[in-house]
Amino acid sequence: MKRILHVPNYYPPHTGGIEDVCFNVVRLLSELSDYQQKVVCFSETKQTCKDIVEEIEVIRIGCWKKVASQSLSLIYKRELKKILEQYRPNIVHFHAPNPFVAWILLPLLPKETKLIVHWHSDVVDQKLIYKFVKHIETRLLKRADVIIATSPNYINCSSQLQKFKNKVIVIPNVIDTSKFELSSSRIEEIARIKSFYKDLPIILFVGRHVQYKGLIYLIEAAKSIMNECAIVIGGTGPLTGELKQAAKNLKHVHFIGRIPNEELVAYYYAADIFVFPSITKNEAFGVALAEAMYCQTPAITFTIEGSGVNWVNLNGITGIEVANSDVCALKIAIESLLKNQETREQMAIYAKKRVMELFVLDKIKDKLKQLYQ
């Protein structure tokens, strides 16, 4: 039986894109009887603890602090060394970016242990810090037996992955379709949401309120949209206050805070358009985008060179893609879909079809099994 050690930043119930991907990988491998699995990650507190998530042991190492989105821990090296010596994994599945843990892991990893590097994103914004961590990433990719990219777009535009294309494979991020079943209670919730917004067309955004999500461009576009609609903004973040101030005179813009997972699906279905205005490669894929598309909601996205966003949403087929950061183009795209229900409905059908063909759990099961074998 092969022993696998998964090394993400965090792990559910902590929510996030990388965490969801790691969780889905663990779940899929759990269906195969010849693998034993363990997860090591950061704790959301300074305390180190162990727990069980769906029968998998998760070791959460106390987090000292965060610097430029990187979690740090004074005891991580000691704890990881102990895990590697006692568990003796055949395979380590490492989720990047996480340069601090990569720096610790590389000298501790036995030569015979296979290393899979799951490359979720380049380090994009922290350019000064990146000068100090670039060599760690290069060492990590050299040591890797296999590198997973989440889209072909990212392979072609990542300066780091370009150097190691011979060992890069594409396994896209996926969604768990069981979360999106239309129960009677969910249908009632969808109707309640639509009624709350007076049955106006709903334009939905879901995500953290940070700079690269580009939410300010949606708010600027909202100032001149001529069609009646309700723009519903889910999520929170460091820019929430600033964004609310920018939208203070816009009565059709509604900030609703973090949407609980059990309600989020109903919002996806209730929405007529999903606007995903991310502007940089920090948005490497867009799981929320795929989720909305599965719920038959056409999407509007910006062009982001090298991002998987424009691989998930196909311009003119599953939604509309417009020039990056172009408020006028975004406004025109929104108005175009609001005016044309037939186009929206056609795109909605193709949106779900695309997700079903590429971005659901069953589609990557065989790829993962083959990779591990």
GROMACS .gro file of C-alpha atoms in nm, residues 65-358:
model
  294
   65LYS     CA    1   0.189   3.482   1.165
   66LYS     CA    2   0.130   3.572   0.800
   67VAL     CA    3   0.357   3.788   0.587
   68ALA     CA    4   0.248   3.879   0.231
   69SER     CA    5  -0.009   3.594   0.233
   70GLN     CA    6   0.257   3.342   0.342
   71SER     CA    7   0.183   3.155   0.665
   72LEU     CA    8   0.486   3.110   0.894
   73SER     CA    9   0.554   2.877   1.184
   74LEU     CA   10   0.851   2.839   1.419
   75ILE     CA   11   0.779   2.469   1.472
   76TYR     CA   12   0.690   2.362   1.116
   77LYS     CA   13   1.034   2.211   1.043
   78ARG     CA   14   1.036   2.003   1.360
   79GLU     CA   15   0.682   1.874   1.304
   80LEU     CA   16   0.731   1.799   0.934
   81LYS     CA   17   1.058   1.614   1.003
   82LYS     CA   18   0.878   1.399   1.259
   83ILE     CA   19   0.595   1.320   1.015
   84LEU     CA   20   0.834   1.224   0.733
   85GLU     CA   21   1.037   0.997   0.962
   86GLN     CA   22   0.739   0.823   1.121
   87TYR     CA   23   0.499   0.804   0.825
   88ARG     CA   24   0.765   0.748   0.553
   89PRO     CA   25   0.548   0.852   0.255
   90ASN     CA   26   0.610   0.704  -0.088
   91ILE     CA   27   0.464   1.016  -0.249
   92VAL     CA   28   0.442   1.377  -0.133
   93HIS     CA   29   0.175   1.587  -0.309
   94PHE     CA   30   0.276   1.949  -0.254
   95HIS     CA   31   0.049   2.244  -0.337
   96ALA     CA   32   0.223   2.562  -0.455
   97PRO     CA   33   0.268   2.852  -0.400
   98ASN     CA   34   0.390   2.791  -0.046
   99PRO     CA   35   0.761   2.889  -0.054
  100PHE     CA   36   0.819   2.877   0.322
  101VAL     CA   37   0.710   2.513   0.342
  102ALA     CA   38   0.895   2.428   0.019
  103TRP     CA   39   1.215   2.568   0.173
  104ILE     CA   40   1.164   2.341   0.476
  105LEU     CA   41   1.052   2.033   0.281
  106LEU     CA   42   1.324   2.010   0.016
  107PRO     CA   43   1.622   1.918   0.241
  108LEU     CA   44   1.405   1.681   0.448
  109LEU     CA   45   1.261   1.484   0.155
  110PRO     CA   46   1.424   1.142   0.107
  111LYS     CA   47   1.562   1.080  -0.243
  112GLU     CA   48   1.340   0.778  -0.295
  113THR     CA   49   1.020   0.974  -0.217
  114LYS     CA   50   0.832   1.082  -0.528
  115LEU     CA   51   0.727   1.449  -0.539
  116ILE     CA   52   0.417   1.582  -0.715
  117VAL     CA   53   0.399   1.963  -0.730
  118HIS     CA   54   0.047   2.096  -0.786
  119TRP     CA   55   0.113   2.440  -0.937
  120HIS     CA   56  -0.191   2.654  -0.862
  121SER     CA   57  -0.042   2.994  -0.937
  122ASP     CA   58   0.276   3.191  -0.993
  123VAL     CA   59   0.364   3.449  -0.729
  124VAL     CA   60   0.225   3.755  -0.907
  125ASP     CA   61   0.194   4.058  -0.676
  126GLN     CA   62   0.474   4.023  -0.422
  127LYS     CA   63   0.752   4.112  -0.666
  128LEU     CA   64   1.008   4.224  -0.403
  129ILE     CA   65   0.958   3.915  -0.191
  130TYR     CA   66   0.960   3.693  -0.499
  131LYS     CA   67   1.326   3.779  -0.563
  132PHE     CA   68   1.406   3.591  -0.243
  133VAL     CA   69   1.179   3.290  -0.305
  134LYS     CA   70   1.229   3.235  -0.678
  135HIS     CA   71   1.528   3.006  -0.623
  136ILE     CA   72   1.322   2.796  -0.380
  137GLU     CA   73   1.051   2.751  -0.642
  138THR     CA   74   1.312   2.657  -0.902
  139ARG     CA   75   1.463   2.396  -0.670
  140LEU     CA   76   1.114   2.262  -0.595
  141LEU     CA   77   1.029   2.223  -0.964
  142LYS     CA   78   1.367   2.062  -1.040
  143ARG     CA   79   1.307   1.809  -0.763
  144ALA     CA   80   0.950   1.734  -0.875
  145ASP     CA   81   0.881   1.406  -1.055
  146VAL     CA   82   0.558   1.549  -1.198
  147ILE     CA   83   0.415   1.901  -1.204
  148ILE     CA   84   0.039   1.954  -1.229
  149ALA     CA   85  -0.091   2.269  -1.396
  150THR     CA   86  -0.461   2.354  -1.379
  151SER     CA   87  -0.493   2.476  -1.739
  152PRO     CA   88  -0.297   2.471  -2.066
  153ASN     CA   89  -0.308   2.853  -2.062
  154TYR     CA   90  -0.101   2.863  -1.744
  155ILE     CA   91   0.169   2.633  -1.880
  156ASN     CA   92   0.219   2.853  -2.184
  157CYS     CA   93   0.252   3.180  -1.991
  158SER     CA   94   0.422   3.086  -1.663
  159SER     CA   95   0.794   3.171  -1.677
  160GLN     CA   96   0.867   2.906  -1.413
  161LEU     CA   97   0.668   2.626  -1.576
  162GLN     CA   98   0.821   2.702  -1.917
  163LYS     CA   99   1.154   2.567  -1.790
  164PHE     CA  100   1.003   2.233  -1.692
  165LYS     CA  101   0.738   2.171  -1.962
  166ASN     CA  102   0.868   1.818  -2.016
  167LYS     CA  103   0.720   1.706  -1.684
  168VAL     CA  104   0.406   1.922  -1.666
  169ILE     CA  105   0.061   1.767  -1.711
  170VAL     CA  106  -0.279   1.938  -1.703
  171ILE     CA  107  -0.537   1.833  -1.445
  172PRO     CA  108  -0.801   2.104  -1.416
  173ASN     CA  109  -0.967   2.212  -1.096
  174VAL     CA  110  -1.308   2.053  -1.062
  175ILE     CA  111  -1.635   2.087  -0.876
  176ASP     CA  112  -1.837   1.831  -0.684
  177THR     CA  113  -2.172   1.819  -0.863
  178SER     CA  114  -2.345   1.658  -0.565
  179LYS     CA  115  -2.343   2.002  -0.401
  180PHE     CA  116  -2.563   2.146  -0.675
  181GLU     CA  117  -2.868   1.920  -0.673
  182LEU     CA  118  -3.202   2.102  -0.704
  183SER     CA  119  -3.395   1.983  -0.399
  184SER     CA  120  -3.743   2.120  -0.327
  185SER     CA  121  -3.606   2.336  -0.043
  186ARG     CA  122  -3.340   2.477  -0.274
  187ILE     CA  123  -3.599   2.559  -0.541
  188GLU     CA  124  -3.794   2.747  -0.274
  189GLU     CA  125  -3.479   2.935  -0.174
  190ILE     CA  126  -3.414   3.033  -0.537
  191ALA     CA  127  -3.769   3.170  -0.564
  192ARG     CA  128  -3.722   3.361  -0.237
  193ILE     CA  129  -3.402   3.525  -0.365
  194LYS     CA  130  -3.566   3.627  -0.692
  195SER     CA  131  -3.866   3.768  -0.507
  196PHE     CA  132  -3.644   3.960  -0.265
  197TYR     CA  133  -3.490   4.143  -0.561
  198LYS     CA  134  -3.838   4.207  -0.709
  199ASP     CA  135  -3.781   3.955  -0.992
  200LEU     CA  136  -3.530   4.188  -1.156
  201PRO     CA  137  -3.243   4.024  -1.347
  202ILE     CA  138  -2.970   3.940  -1.097
  203ILE     CA  139  -2.603   4.004  -1.172
  204LEU     CA  140  -2.394   3.808  -0.922
  205PHE     CA  141  -2.037   3.841  -0.797
  206VAL     CA  142  -1.889   3.601  -0.541
  207GLY     CA  143  -1.534   3.624  -0.409
  208ARG     CA  144  -1.291   3.794  -0.175
  209HIS     CA  145  -1.282   4.171  -0.189
  210VAL     CA  146  -0.918   4.207  -0.288
  211GLN     CA  147  -0.752   4.405  -0.566
  212TYR     CA  148  -0.697   4.126  -0.820
  213LYS     CA  149  -1.067   4.029  -0.814
  214GLY     CA  150  -1.138   4.353  -1.004
  215LEU     CA  151  -1.465   4.423  -0.825
  216ILE     CA  152  -1.416   4.800  -0.855
  217TYR     CA  153  -1.465   4.765  -1.234
  218LEU     CA  154  -1.807   4.606  -1.184
  219ILE     CA  155  -1.906   4.892  -0.952
  220GLU     CA  156  -1.785   5.151  -1.203
  221ALA     CA  157  -1.979   4.975  -1.479
  222ALA     CA  158  -2.289   4.969  -1.256
  223LYS     CA  159  -2.294   5.349  -1.254
  224SER     CA  160  -2.399   5.365  -1.619
  225ILE     CA  161  -2.597   5.044  -1.679
  226MET     CA  162  -2.928   5.151  -1.830
  227ASN     CA  163  -3.127   4.830  -1.777
  228GLU     CA  164  -3.306   4.761  -1.453
  229CYS     CA  165  -3.123   4.493  -1.258
  230ALA     CA  166  -2.997   4.395  -0.913
  231ILE     CA  167  -2.619   4.365  -0.874
  232VAL     CA  168  -2.559   4.129  -0.582
  233ILE     CA  169  -2.207   4.124  -0.435
  234GLY     CA  170  -2.117   3.834  -0.208
  235GLY     CA  171  -1.803   3.798   0.002
  236THR     CA  172  -1.590   4.025   0.216
  237GLY     CA  173  -1.229   4.136   0.232
  238PRO     CA  174  -0.988   4.421   0.301
  239LEU     CA  175  -1.143   4.637   0.026
  240THR     CA  176  -1.507   4.598   0.134
  241GLY     CA  177  -1.530   4.940   0.299
  242GLU     CA  178  -1.370   5.117   0.004
  243LEU     CA  179  -1.597   4.935  -0.243
  244LYS     CA  180  -1.911   5.017  -0.047
  245GLN     CA  181  -1.807   5.382  -0.047
  246ALA     CA  182  -1.764   5.371  -0.426
  247ALA     CA  183  -2.116   5.226  -0.460
  248LYS     CA  184  -2.288   5.434  -0.190
  249ASN     CA  185  -2.527   5.610  -0.434
  250LEU     CA  186  -2.610   5.298  -0.635
  251LYS     CA  187  -2.938   5.160  -0.502
  252HIS     CA  188  -2.926   4.860  -0.734
  253VAL     CA  189  -2.593   4.740  -0.588
  254HIS     CA  190  -2.633   4.513  -0.285
  255PHE     CA  191  -2.347   4.398  -0.060
  256ILE     CA  192  -2.465   4.085   0.120
  257GLY     CA  193  -2.144   3.967   0.289
  258ARG     CA  194  -2.021   3.611   0.297
  259ILE     CA  195  -2.283   3.373   0.158
  260PRO     CA  196  -2.304   3.047   0.357
  261ASN     CA  197  -2.222   2.742   0.146
  262GLU     CA  198  -2.574   2.602   0.179
  263GLU     CA  199  -2.719   2.926   0.034
  264LEU     CA  200  -2.453   2.994  -0.229
  265VAL     CA  201  -2.584   2.736  -0.476
  266ALA     CA  202  -2.929   2.897  -0.468
  267TYR     CA  203  -2.769   3.232  -0.554
  268TYR     CA  204  -2.587   3.074  -0.849
  269TYR     CA  205  -2.916   2.938  -0.984
  270ALA     CA  206  -3.108   3.260  -0.912
  271ALA     CA  207  -2.855   3.475  -1.099
  272ASP     CA  208  -2.904   3.568  -1.463
  273ILE     CA  209  -2.540   3.670  -1.517
  274PHE     CA  210  -2.224   3.584  -1.323
  275VAL     CA  211  -1.963   3.860  -1.346
  276PHE     CA  212  -1.610   3.741  -1.266
  277PRO     CA  213  -1.396   4.054  -1.320
  278SER     CA  214  -1.056   3.929  -1.202
  279ILE     CA  215  -0.768   4.115  -1.368
  280THR     CA  216  -0.442   3.925  -1.298
  281LYS     CA  217  -0.299   3.574  -1.309
  282ASN     CA  218  -0.359   3.553  -0.934
  283GLU     CA  219  -0.689   3.418  -1.065
  284ALA     CA  220  -0.537   3.107  -1.213
  285PHE     CA  221  -0.858   2.914  -1.280
  286GLY     CA  222  -1.184   3.028  -1.116
  287VAL     CA  223  -1.364   2.751  -0.928
  288ALA     CA  224  -1.652   2.989  -0.846
  289LEU     CA  225  -1.676   3.059  -1.219
  290ALA     CA  226  -1.711   2.688  -1.298
  291GLU     CA  227  -1.968   2.649  -1.020
  292ALA     CA  228  -2.184   2.932  -1.154
  293MET     CA  229  -2.158   2.795  -1.508
  294TYR     CA  230  -2.267   2.450  -1.387
  295CYS     CA  231  -2.578   2.621  -1.245
  296GLN     CA  232  -2.652   2.746  -1.599
  297THR     CA  233  -2.545   3.104  -1.540
  298PRO     CA  234  -2.362   3.268  -1.834
  299ALA     CA  235  -2.045   3.449  -1.730
  300ILE     CA  236  -1.866   3.770  -1.813
  301THR     CA  237  -1.488   3.773  -1.764
  302PHE     CA  238  -1.190   3.991  -1.849
  303THR     CA  239  -0.911   3.868  -2.075
  304ILE     CA  240  -0.623   3.759  -1.849
  305GLU     CA  241  -0.314   3.645  -2.036
  306GLY     CA  242  -0.202   3.307  -1.908
  307SER     CA  243  -0.498   3.250  -1.677
  308GLY     CA  244  -0.725   2.948  -1.694
  309VAL     CA  245  -1.026   3.180  -1.655
  310ASN     CA  246  -1.044   3.225  -2.032
  311TRP     CA  247  -1.018   2.850  -2.080
  312VAL     CA  248  -1.312   2.787  -1.846
  313ASN     CA  249  -1.536   3.059  -1.994
  314LEU     CA  250  -1.538   3.057  -2.375
  315ASN     CA  251  -1.611   3.393  -2.536
  316GLY     CA  252  -1.937   3.393  -2.730
  317ILE     CA  253  -2.020   3.036  -2.628
  318THR     CA  254  -2.054   3.005  -2.249
  319GLY     CA  255  -2.040   3.378  -2.184
  320ILE     CA  256  -1.861   3.695  -2.287
  321GLU     CA  257  -1.495   3.791  -2.252
  322VAL     CA  258  -1.396   4.159  -2.267
  323ALA     CA  259  -1.072   4.356  -2.263
  324ASN     CA  260  -0.899   4.358  -1.925
  325SER     CA  261  -1.009   4.640  -1.691
  326ASP     CA  262  -1.228   4.798  -1.961
  327VAL     CA  263  -1.527   4.939  -1.770
  328CYS     CA  264  -1.709   5.046  -2.087
  329ALA     CA  265  -1.671   4.702  -2.246
  330LEU     CA  266  -1.790   4.537  -1.925
  331LYS     CA  267  -2.098   4.761  -1.913
  332ILE     CA  268  -2.180   4.689  -2.279
  333ALA     CA  269  -2.145   4.313  -2.223
  334ILE     CA  270  -2.378   4.323  -1.921
  335GLU     CA  271  -2.638   4.528  -2.110
  336SER     CA  272  -2.612   4.298  -2.410
  337LEU     CA  273  -2.699   3.991  -2.203
  338LEU     CA  274  -2.969   4.173  -2.008
  339LYS     CA  275  -3.140   4.272  -2.332
  340ASN     CA  276  -3.119   3.931  -2.496
  341GLN     CA  277  -3.282   3.651  -2.298
  342GLU     CA  278  -3.247   3.402  -2.584
  343THR     CA  279  -2.869   3.452  -2.592
  344ARG     CA  280  -2.849   3.415  -2.213
  345GLU     CA  281  -3.043   3.090  -2.222
  346GLN     CA  282  -2.831   2.947  -2.503
  347MET     CA  283  -2.507   3.039  -2.325
  348ALA     CA  284  -2.645   2.890  -2.003
  349ILE     CA  285  -2.690   2.553  -2.173
  350TYR     CA  286  -2.336   2.556  -2.316
  351ALA     CA  287  -2.193   2.676  -1.983
  352LYS     CA  288  -2.322   2.371  -1.799
  353LYS     CA  289  -2.222   2.142  -2.086
  354ARG     CA  290  -1.862   2.270  -2.077
  355VAL     CA  291  -1.830   2.217  -1.703
  356MET     CA  292  -1.978   1.868  -1.730
  357GLU     CA  293  -1.729   1.779  -2.005
  358LEU     CA  294  -1.414   1.903  -1.831
   0.00000   0.00000   0.00000
